Coordinates of C-alpha atoms and ligand atoms in Angstrom, one line a residue:
M16 CA -20.4 3.3 -5.2
L17 CA -19.8 2.0 -1.7
T18 CA -17.9 3.9 0.9
Y19 CA -14.7 2.5 2.4
T20 CA -16.6 1.5 5.5
E21 CA -19.3 -0.3 3.6
R22 CA -16.6 -2.2 1.7
A23 CA -14.9 -3.2 5.0
K24 CA -18.0 -5.4 5.8
L25 CA -17.4 -7.4 2.7
C26 CA -13.8 -8.3 3.4
S27 CA -12.9 -11.7 5.0
N28 CA -9.4 -10.5 5.8
P29 CA -9.0 -8.6 9.1
T30 CA -6.3 -6.3 7.8
A31 CA -8.4 -5.3 4.9
R32 CA -11.3 -4.6 7.2
R33 CA -9.2 -2.6 9.5
L34 CA -7.6 -0.6 6.7
L35 CA -10.9 0.4 5.1
N36 CA -12.4 1.4 8.4
L37 CA -9.5 3.5 9.5
I38 CA -9.5 5.3 6.1
D39 CA -13.0 6.6 6.8
E40 CA -12.3 7.3 10.4
K41 CA -9.2 9.4 9.7
K42 CA -10.5 10.7 6.4
T43 CA -7.3 9.8 4.7
N44 CA -6.5 7.6 1.7
L45 CA -2.9 8.7 1.7
A46 CA -0.1 6.1 2.1
I47 CA 3.4 7.5 2.5
A48 CA 6.4 5.8 1.0
V49 CA 9.3 6.7 3.3
D50 CA 12.4 5.8 1.3
V51 CA 14.9 7.2 3.8
T52 CA 18.1 5.4 4.9
T53 CA 18.3 6.0 8.7
S54 CA 16.1 4.9 11.6
K55 CA 16.0 8.4 12.9
Q56 CA 14.6 9.9 9.7
L57 CA 12.1 7.1 9.4
L58 CA 10.8 7.4 12.9
E59 CA 10.7 11.2 12.7
I60 CA 8.5 11.0 9.6
A61 CA 6.3 8.3 11.1
A62 CA 5.7 10.4 14.2
S63 CA 5.1 13.7 12.5
L64 CA 2.9 12.4 9.7
G65 CA 1.2 9.5 11.5
S66 CA -2.1 11.3 12.0
K67 CA -2.4 12.2 8.3
I68 CA -1.9 8.7 6.7
C69 CA -3.7 5.4 6.5
V70 CA -0.5 3.4 5.7
L71 CA 3.2 3.9 6.1
K72 CA 5.2 2.0 3.5
T73 CA 8.8 1.0 4.2
H74 CA 11.8 -0.4 2.3
I75 CA 13.3 -1.8 5.5
D76 CA 16.4 -3.1 3.6
I77 CA 17.6 0.4 2.8
I78 CA 17.9 1.4 6.5
E79 CA 21.7 1.5 7.2
D80 CA 21.4 1.2 11.0
F81 CA 18.6 -1.3 11.2
S82 CA 17.8 -3.0 14.5
P83 CA 14.7 -4.8 15.8
E84 CA 14.1 -1.7 18.0
L85 CA 13.3 0.2 14.9
T86 CA 10.4 -2.1 13.9
Q87 CA 9.3 -2.2 17.5
A88 CA 9.2 1.7 17.6
L89 CA 7.4 1.8 14.2
S90 CA 4.8 -0.6 15.5
E91 CA 4.2 1.6 18.6
L92 CA 3.7 4.6 16.4
A93 CA 1.4 2.7 14.1
K94 CA -0.7 1.9 17.1
K95 CA -0.6 5.4 18.6
Y96 CA -1.6 7.1 15.3
N97 CA -3.8 4.3 13.9
F98 CA -2.0 3.5 10.6
L99 CA -0.9 0.2 9.1
L100 CA 2.7 -0.8 8.2
F101 CA 3.4 -2.0 4.7
E102 CA 6.8 -3.4 4.0
D103 CA 7.3 -3.0 0.2
R104 CA 9.4 -6.2 -0.1
K105 CA 8.1 -7.1 -3.6
F106 CA 8.7 -10.8 -3.0
A107 CA 9.4 -12.6 -6.3
D108 CA 10.8 -16.1 -5.5
I109 CA 9.5 -19.7 -5.1
G110 CA 7.2 -20.5 -2.2
N111 CA 9.8 -22.0 0.1
T112 CA 12.2 -19.1 -0.3
V113 CA 9.6 -16.3 0.2
K114 CA 8.4 -18.1 3.3
L115 CA 11.9 -17.7 4.8
Q116 CA 12.3 -14.1 3.5
Y117 CA 9.0 -13.2 5.1
G118 CA 9.2 -14.9 8.4
E119 CA 12.9 -15.3 9.2
G120 CA 16.2 -13.4 8.7
I121 CA 17.1 -10.1 10.2
Y122 CA 13.9 -8.2 9.4
R123 CA 11.2 -10.7 10.6
I124 CA 8.8 -8.9 8.3
A125 CA 5.8 -11.0 9.3
D126 CA 6.1 -10.0 12.9
W127 CA 5.5 -6.3 12.3
S128 CA 4.3 -5.5 8.8
H129 CA 0.5 -5.7 8.4
I130 CA 0.7 -5.6 4.6
I131 CA 3.3 -7.0 2.1
N132 CA 3.4 -7.3 -1.6
A133 CA 4.5 -9.8 -4.2
H134 CA 5.2 -10.1 -7.9
T135 CA 3.1 -12.8 -9.6
V136 CA 5.9 -14.0 -11.9
P137 CA 6.4 -17.3 -10.0
G138 CA 2.6 -18.1 -10.1
F139 CA 0.4 -19.5 -7.3
S140 CA 3.3 -20.9 -5.2
I141 CA 4.5 -17.5 -4.1
I142 CA 1.1 -16.8 -2.6
E143 CA 0.9 -20.1 -0.9
G144 CA 4.3 -19.7 0.6
L145 CA 3.6 -16.2 2.0
R146 CA 0.1 -17.3 3.1
Q147 CA 1.5 -20.1 5.2
V148 CA 3.3 -17.5 7.3
G149 CA 1.0 -14.6 7.2
L150 CA -2.6 -15.9 7.3
D151 CA -2.5 -16.9 11.0
K152 CA -1.1 -13.6 11.9
D153 CA -4.0 -11.8 10.1
R154 CA -1.7 -10.2 7.6
G155 CA -2.6 -9.1 4.1
L156 CA -0.9 -9.4 0.7
L157 CA -1.0 -7.1 -2.3
L158 CA -0.2 -8.4 -5.8
L159 CA 1.7 -6.2 -8.2
A160 CA -0.8 -6.4 -11.1
E161 CA 0.6 -3.3 -12.7
M162 CA 3.6 -1.0 -12.2
S163 CA 4.1 2.8 -12.4
T164 CA 7.3 2.8 -14.4
A165 CA 7.7 3.5 -18.1
G166 CA 8.0 0.4 -20.2
N167 CA 7.1 -2.1 -17.4
L168 CA 6.0 -5.6 -18.4
A169 CA 3.2 -6.0 -16.0
Q170 CA 0.3 -5.6 -18.4
G171 CA -2.2 -7.4 -20.5
E172 CA -2.4 -11.2 -19.8
Y173 CA 0.0 -10.8 -16.9
T174 CA -2.3 -8.4 -15.2
T175 CA -5.4 -10.6 -16.0
Q176 CA -3.8 -13.7 -14.6
S177 CA -2.7 -11.8 -11.5
L178 CA -6.4 -11.0 -10.9
E179 CA -7.3 -14.7 -11.2
L180 CA -4.7 -15.5 -8.5
A181 CA -6.1 -12.9 -6.2
K182 CA -9.6 -14.3 -6.5
K183 CA -8.3 -17.8 -5.7
Y184 CA -6.6 -16.7 -2.5
S185 CA -9.0 -13.9 -1.4
D186 CA -8.6 -14.8 2.3
F187 CA -5.1 -13.5 2.1
V188 CA -4.8 -11.3 -1.0
I189 CA -6.4 -8.0 0.0
G190 CA -5.7 -6.1 -3.2
F191 CA -3.2 -4.8 -5.7
I192 CA -0.5 -2.4 -6.6
T193 CA -2.0 -0.9 -9.8
T194 CA -2.5 2.3 -11.6
R195 CA -6.3 1.9 -11.5
K196 CA -9.3 -0.1 -10.4
L197 CA -9.2 -3.5 -12.0
M198 CA -12.3 -5.5 -10.9
D199 CA -15.8 -4.9 -9.7
D200 CA -15.4 -6.9 -6.5
P201 CA -15.4 -4.2 -3.8
A202 CA -13.5 -6.4 -1.3
F203 CA -10.2 -5.8 -3.2
I204 CA -8.2 -2.6 -2.4
Y205 CA -6.2 -0.7 -5.0
F206 CA -3.0 1.0 -4.1
T207 CA -1.4 3.4 -6.6
P208 CA 2.2 4.6 -6.5
G209 CA 3.6 7.2 -8.8
V210 CA 1.7 10.2 -7.4
N211 CA 3.0 13.7 -7.4
L212 CA 1.3 17.1 -7.6
S213 CA 4.2 18.9 -9.2
Q214 CA 6.2 16.5 -11.3
N215 CA 5.4 14.1 -14.3
A216 CA 8.4 11.9 -14.0
D217 CA 11.8 11.3 -12.3
S218 CA 15.1 10.6 -14.1
L219 CA 14.8 6.8 -13.7
G220 CA 11.5 5.9 -15.4
Q221 CA 9.1 6.7 -12.7
R222 CA 5.9 8.3 -14.0
Y223 CA 3.6 10.5 -11.9
V224 CA 0.0 11.4 -12.0
T225 CA -2.1 13.4 -9.6
P226 CA -4.4 12.2 -6.7
Q227 CA -7.4 13.4 -8.7
T228 CA -6.4 11.2 -11.7
V229 CA -5.8 8.2 -9.4
I230 CA -8.8 8.3 -7.1
Y231 CA -11.4 10.0 -9.3
E232 CA -10.6 9.1 -12.9
N233 CA -8.9 5.7 -12.4
E234 CA -11.0 4.8 -9.4
S235 CA -8.2 3.5 -7.3
D236 CA -8.4 3.6 -3.5
I237 CA -5.1 4.6 -2.0
I238 CA -2.5 7.0 -3.2
I239 CA 1.1 6.2 -2.4
V240 CA 3.3 9.3 -2.2
G241 CA 7.0 9.3 -1.5
R242 CA 9.4 12.1 -2.6
G243 CA 6.5 14.5 -3.2
I244 CA 6.1 14.6 0.6
Y245 CA 9.3 13.7 2.4
E246 CA 11.6 15.8 0.1
A247 CA 9.4 18.8 0.5
P248 CA 10.7 21.7 2.7
N249 CA 7.7 21.2 4.9
P250 CA 6.6 17.5 4.8
L251 CA 3.7 18.0 7.2
E252 CA 2.1 20.7 5.1
K253 CA 2.6 18.6 2.0
A254 CA 1.1 15.6 3.6
E255 CA -1.9 17.6 4.5
E256 CA -2.2 18.8 0.9
Y257 CA -2.0 15.3 -0.5
Q258 CA -4.4 14.0 2.2
Q259 CA -6.9 16.7 1.2
A260 CA -6.5 16.1 -2.5
G261 CA -7.0 12.4 -2.1
W262 CA -10.0 12.9 0.1
D263 CA -11.6 15.5 -2.2
A264 CA -11.2 13.2 -5.2
Y265 CA -12.9 10.4 -3.2
Q266 CA -15.8 12.6 -2.2
Q267 CA -16.2 13.7 -5.8
R268 CA -16.2 10.1 -6.9
L269 CA -19.0 9.3 -4.5
Q270 CA -21.0 12.1 -6.0
K271 CA -20.2 11.0 -9.5
N272 CA -21.7 7.6 -8.8
V273 CA -24.8 9.0 -7.1
S274 CA -25.7 11.2 -10.0
R275 CA -25.3 8.5 -12.6
Ligands
S5P25 O1 5.0 0.2 -9.6 C1 5.4 0.7 -8.5 C2 5.3 0.0 -7.3 C3 5.8 0.5 -6.2 S1 5.4 -0.3 -4.7 N1 6.0 1.9 -8.5 C4 6.5 2.4 -7.3 O2 7.0 3.6 -7.4 N2 6.4 1.8 -6.2 C5 7.0 2.3 -4.9 O3 6.3 3.5 -4.6 C6 8.5 2.6 -4.9 O4 9.2 1.5 -4.5 C7 8.6 3.8 -4.0 O5 8.8 3.4 -2.7 C8 7.2 4.5 -4.1 C9 7.2 5.7 -5.0 O6 8.0 6.7 -4.5 P1 8.1 8.2 -5.1 O7 9.2 8.9 -4.4 O8 8.4 8.1 -6.6 O9 6.7 8.8 -4.9

Protein backbone atom coordinates (compact mmCIF):
# COMPACT_ATOMS: atom_id res chain seq x y z
CA MET A 1 0.00 0.00 0.00
CA LEU A 2 1.25 3.49 -0.86
CA THR A 3 1.50 6.31 1.67
CA TYR A 4 -0.52 9.48 1.19
CA THR A 5 2.65 11.26 0.03
CA GLU A 6 3.48 8.58 -2.51
CA ARG A 7 -0.03 8.82 -3.88
CA ALA A 8 0.24 12.61 -4.17
CA LYS A 9 2.83 12.14 -6.91
CA LEU A 10 0.29 10.20 -8.98
CA CYS A 11 -2.37 12.92 -8.94
CA SER A 12 -2.77 15.35 -11.82
CA ASN A 13 -5.02 17.69 -9.81
CA PRO A 14 -3.11 20.22 -7.64
CA THR A 15 -5.70 20.17 -4.84
CA ALA A 16 -5.47 16.38 -4.60
CA ARG A 17 -1.68 16.60 -4.41
CA ARG A 18 -1.79 19.29 -1.77
CA LEU A 19 -4.28 17.37 0.32
CA LEU A 20 -2.39 14.08 0.28
CA ASN A 21 0.87 15.83 1.13
CA LEU A 22 -0.55 17.80 4.01
CA ILE A 23 -2.17 14.69 5.52
CA ASP A 24 1.26 13.13 5.96
CA GLU A 25 2.89 16.40 7.03
CA LYS A 26 0.30 17.03 9.76
CA LYS A 27 -0.32 13.34 10.51
CA THR A 28 -4.04 13.78 10.29
CA ASN A 29 -6.69 12.17 8.09
CA LEU A 30 -9.42 13.92 10.06
CA ALA A 31 -11.90 16.21 8.31
CA ILE A 32 -14.25 18.10 10.54
CA ALA A 33 -17.86 18.80 9.53
CA VAL A 34 -18.75 22.08 11.21
CA ASP A 35 -22.53 22.21 11.00
CA VAL A 36 -23.03 25.31 13.14
CA THR A 37 -25.22 28.26 12.28
CA THR A 38 -23.22 31.38 13.17
CA SER A 39 -20.01 32.85 11.77
CA LYS A 40 -18.59 33.18 15.25
CA GLN A 41 -19.00 29.49 16.09
CA LEU A 42 -17.58 28.44 12.73
CA LEU A 43 -14.50 30.65 13.05
CA GLU A 44 -13.88 29.65 16.65
CA ILE A 45 -13.89 25.97 15.73
CA ALA A 46 -11.70 26.57 12.66
CA ALA A 47 -9.14 28.44 14.79
CA SER A 48 -9.11 26.04 17.72
CA LEU A 49 -9.07 22.77 15.71
CA GLY A 50 -7.19 23.95 12.61
CA SER A 51 -3.93 22.29 13.56
CA LYS A 52 -5.63 18.88 14.05
CA ILE A 53 -7.41 18.55 10.70
CA CYS A 54 -6.67 18.14 7.02
CA VAL A 55 -10.02 19.48 5.82
CA LEU A 56 -12.73 21.72 7.23
CA LYS A 57 -16.13 20.95 5.73
CA THR A 58 -18.78 23.65 5.67
CA HIS A 59 -22.49 23.96 4.91
CA ILE A 60 -22.23 27.65 4.18
CA ASP A 61 -25.98 28.04 3.54
CA ILE A 62 -26.84 27.25 7.19
CA ILE A 63 -24.91 30.28 8.48
CA GLU A 64 -27.53 32.81 9.52
CA ASP A 65 -25.22 35.88 9.51
CA PHE A 66 -23.22 35.04 6.38
CA SER A 67 -21.03 37.74 4.85
CA PRO A 68 -18.07 37.54 2.45
CA GLU A 69 -15.83 38.43 5.42
CA LEU A 70 -16.58 34.98 6.82
CA THR A 71 -15.14 33.10 3.85
CA GLN A 72 -12.24 35.54 3.78
CA ALA A 73 -11.49 34.78 7.44
CA LEU A 74 -11.89 31.04 6.86
CA SER A 75 -9.43 31.22 3.97
CA GLU A 76 -6.90 32.97 6.21
CA LEU A 77 -7.28 30.30 8.89
CA ALA A 78 -6.95 27.56 6.25
CA LYS A 79 -3.66 29.12 5.18
CA LYS A 80 -2.40 29.66 8.71
CA TYR A 81 -3.13 26.10 9.89
CA ASN A 82 -2.61 24.39 6.53
CA PHE A 83 -5.98 22.74 5.95
CA LEU A 84 -8.31 22.75 2.94
CA LEU A 85 -11.88 24.05 2.78
CA PHE A 86 -14.63 21.78 1.49
CA GLU A 87 -18.07 23.31 0.89
CA ASP A 88 -20.46 20.38 1.10
CA ARG A 89 -22.90 21.87 -1.42
CA LYS A 90 -23.89 18.52 -2.95
CA PHE A 91 -24.65 20.03 -6.34
CA ALA A 92 -27.35 18.07 -8.14
CA ASP A 93 -28.63 20.10 -11.11
CA ILE A 94 -27.95 20.51 -14.83
CA GLY A 95 -24.56 21.80 -15.96
CA ASN A 96 -25.63 25.37 -16.61
CA THR A 97 -27.33 25.74 -13.24
CA VAL A 98 -24.52 24.26 -11.15
CA LYS A 99 -22.05 26.54 -12.92
CA LEU A 100 -24.01 29.51 -11.61
CA GLN A 101 -24.48 28.00 -8.14
CA TYR A 102 -20.75 27.30 -7.90
CA GLY A 103 -19.32 30.53 -9.28
CA GLU A 104 -22.01 33.18 -8.65
CA GLY A 105 -24.64 34.11 -6.04
CA ILE A 106 -23.99 35.24 -2.49
CA TYR A 107 -21.55 32.53 -1.55
CA ARG A 108 -19.08 32.58 -4.48
CA ILE A 109 -18.10 29.03 -3.53
CA ALA A 110 -15.50 28.68 -6.27
CA ASP A 111 -13.54 31.64 -4.88
CA TRP A 112 -12.75 30.05 -1.52
CA SER A 113 -13.63 26.36 -1.37
CA HIS A 114 -10.79 24.08 -2.46
CA ILE A 115 -13.08 21.06 -2.67
CA ILE A 116 -16.75 20.65 -3.58
CA ASN A 117 -18.99 17.64 -4.12
CA ALA A 118 -21.79 16.63 -6.44
CA HIS A 119 -24.44 13.97 -6.83
CA THR A 120 -24.13 12.08 -10.11
CA VAL A 121 -27.90 11.87 -10.74
CA PRO A 122 -27.75 14.33 -13.69
CA GLY A 123 -24.91 12.41 -15.41
CA PHE A 124 -21.77 13.82 -17.08
CA SER A 125 -23.16 17.35 -17.59
CA ILE A 126 -22.97 18.24 -13.90
CA ILE A 127 -19.25 17.51 -13.89
CA GLU A 128 -18.68 19.47 -17.09
CA GLY A 129 -20.52 22.49 -15.68
CA LEU A 130 -18.57 22.52 -12.42
CA ARG A 131 -15.32 21.80 -14.22
CA GLN A 132 -15.73 24.86 -16.44
CA VAL A 133 -15.63 27.02 -13.31
CA GLY A 134 -13.29 25.08 -11.06
CA LEU A 135 -10.53 23.59 -13.18
CA ASP A 136 -8.71 26.86 -13.92
CA LYS A 137 -8.84 27.69 -10.22
CA ASP A 138 -7.16 24.36 -9.37
CA ARG A 139 -10.23 23.15 -7.46
CA GLY A 140 -11.21 19.52 -6.90
CA LEU A 141 -14.55 17.71 -7.06
CA LEU A 142 -15.77 14.71 -5.06
CA LEU A 143 -18.59 12.56 -6.41
CA LEU A 144 -21.14 11.12 -3.98
CA ALA A 145 -20.75 7.48 -4.97
CA GLU A 146 -22.34 6.24 -1.74
CA MET A 147 -24.04 7.81 1.26
CA SER A 148 -24.03 7.11 4.97
CA THR A 149 -27.76 7.15 5.63
CA ALA A 150 -30.01 4.14 6.14
CA GLY A 151 -31.95 3.21 3.01
CA ASN A 152 -30.07 5.55 0.66
CA LEU A 153 -30.30 4.84 -3.07
CA ALA A 154 -26.64 5.42 -3.97
CA GLN A 155 -25.59 1.83 -4.48
CA GLY A 156 -25.06 -0.89 -7.07
CA GLU A 157 -25.13 0.34 -10.66
CA TYR A 158 -25.42 3.97 -9.50
CA THR A 159 -22.12 3.68 -7.64
CA THR A 160 -20.46 1.80 -10.53
CA GLN A 161 -21.51 4.45 -13.06
CA SER A 162 -20.27 7.20 -10.72
CA LEU A 163 -16.81 5.61 -10.79
CA GLU A 164 -16.86 5.59 -14.59
CA LEU A 165 -17.65 9.32 -14.59
CA ALA A 166 -14.75 9.98 -12.23
CA LYS A 167 -12.31 8.13 -14.49
CA LYS A 168 -13.48 10.17 -17.47
CA TYR A 169 -12.87 13.50 -15.68
CA SER A 170 -9.90 12.57 -13.54
CA ASP A 171 -8.26 16.00 -13.97
CA PHE A 172 -11.06 17.52 -11.89
CA VAL A 173 -12.67 14.65 -9.95
CA ILE A 174 -10.25 13.95 -7.09
CA GLY A 175 -12.27 11.32 -5.29
CA PHE A 176 -15.51 10.27 -3.66
CA ILE A 177 -17.84 10.50 -0.73
CA THR A 178 -18.19 6.85 0.11
CA THR A 179 -18.23 4.35 2.95
CA ARG A 180 -15.16 2.50 1.61
CA LYS A 181 -12.40 2.29 -0.96
CA LEU A 182 -14.00 1.70 -4.35
CA MET A 183 -11.20 1.38 -6.91
CA ASP A 184 -7.56 0.40 -7.13
CA ASP A 185 -6.39 3.66 -8.74
CA PRO A 186 -4.40 5.32 -5.91
CA ALA A 187 -4.96 8.81 -7.32
CA PHE A 188 -8.58 8.88 -6.11
CA ILE A 189 -9.21 9.98 -2.52
CA TYR A 190 -12.01 8.48 -0.40
CA PHE A 191 -13.84 10.61 2.17
CA THR A 192 -16.15 8.85 4.62
CA PRO A 193 -18.83 10.60 6.71
CA GLY A 194 -20.90 8.92 9.42
CA VAL A 195 -18.04 8.48 11.89
CA ASN A 196 -18.53 8.48 15.64
CA LEU A 197 -16.72 6.75 18.49
CA SER A 198 -19.67 6.58 20.86
CA GLN A 199 -22.87 6.36 18.80
CA ASN A 200 -24.24 4.00 16.12
CA ALA A 201 -26.90 6.29 14.71
CA ASP A 202 -28.81 9.56 15.12
CA SER A 203 -32.59 9.97 15.11
CA LEU A 204 -32.75 10.88 11.40
CA GLY A 205 -31.22 7.95 9.56
CA GLN A 206 -27.53 8.76 10.01
CA ARG A 207 -25.45 5.63 10.59
CA TYR A 208 -22.09 5.72 12.36
CA VAL A 209 -19.00 3.57 12.32
CA THR A 210 -15.61 4.06 13.97
CA PRO A 211 -12.39 5.47 12.48
CA GLN A 212 -10.90 1.96 12.71
CA THR A 213 -13.69 0.51 10.55
CA VAL A 214 -13.42 3.31 8.01
CA ILE A 215 -9.65 3.53 7.58
CA TYR A 216 -8.45 0.03 8.41
CA GLU A 217 -11.27 -2.30 7.40
CA ASN A 218 -12.97 -0.32 4.64
CA GLU A 219 -9.70 1.20 3.40
CA SER A 220 -11.05 4.71 3.02
CA ASP A 221 -8.69 7.70 3.34
CA ILE A 222 -10.33 10.49 5.30
CA ILE A 223 -12.81 10.39 8.18
CA ILE A 224 -15.42 13.15 8.32
CA VAL A 225 -16.56 13.81 11.87
CA GLY A 226 -19.20 16.36 12.84
CA ARG A 227 -21.27 16.19 16.03
CA GLY A 228 -18.87 13.67 17.56
CA ILE A 229 -16.42 16.57 17.89
CA TYR A 230 -18.20 19.91 17.90
CA GLU A 231 -20.93 18.81 20.31
CA ALA A 232 -18.43 17.35 22.79
CA PRO A 233 -17.83 19.27 26.05
CA ASN A 234 -14.20 19.63 25.01
CA PRO A 235 -13.99 19.68 21.18
CA LEU A 236 -10.20 20.06 21.10
CA GLU A 237 -9.67 16.96 23.19
CA LYS A 238 -12.18 15.04 21.05
CA ALA A 239 -10.55 16.20 17.83
CA GLU A 240 -7.22 14.91 19.13
CA GLU A 241 -8.86 11.59 19.97
CA TYR A 242 -10.32 11.22 16.46
CA GLN A 243 -7.07 12.37 14.87
CA GLN A 244 -5.16 9.73 16.79
CA ALA A 245 -7.72 7.01 16.04
CA GLY A 246 -7.66 7.81 12.32
CA TRP A 247 -3.89 7.94 12.22
CA ASP A 248 -3.40 4.72 14.19
CA ALA A 249 -5.79 2.93 11.85
CA TYR A 250 -3.79 4.19 8.85
CA GLN A 251 -0.50 3.04 10.40
CA GLN A 252 -2.01 -0.38 11.04
CA ARG A 253 -3.21 -0.54 7.46
CA LEU A 254 0.29 0.18 6.17
CA GLN A 255 1.53 -2.69 8.34
CA LYS A 256 -1.27 -4.99 7.17
CA ASN A 257 -0.22 -4.54 3.58
CA VAL A 258 3.47 -4.96 4.32
CA SER A 259 2.94 -8.29 6.02
CA ARG A 260 0.71 -9.66 3.29
O1 LIG B 1 -23.60 10.44 2.94
C1 LIG B 1 -23.27 11.44 3.55
C2 LIG B 1 -22.60 12.50 2.93
C3 LIG B 1 -22.21 13.59 3.69
S1 LIG B 1 -21.21 14.77 2.94
N1 LIG B 1 -23.53 11.55 4.90
C4 LIG B 1 -23.18 12.64 5.64
O2 LIG B 1 -23.42 12.64 6.85
N2 LIG B 1 -22.54 13.71 5.03
C5 LIG B 1 -22.21 14.94 5.80
O3 LIG B 1 -21.29 14.60 6.85
C6 LIG B 1 -23.40 15.62 6.46
O4 LIG B 1 -23.95 16.61 5.62
C7 LIG B 1 -22.78 16.22 7.73
O5 LIG B 1 -22.28 17.51 7.46
C8 LIG B 1 -21.61 15.31 8.05
C9 LIG B 1 -21.89 14.29 9.15
O6 LIG B 1 -22.12 14.93 10.36
P1 LIG B 1 -22.26 14.13 11.76
O7 LIG B 1 -22.63 15.20 12.74
O8 LIG B 1 -23.34 13.11 11.57
O9 LIG B 1 -20.91 13.51 12.03
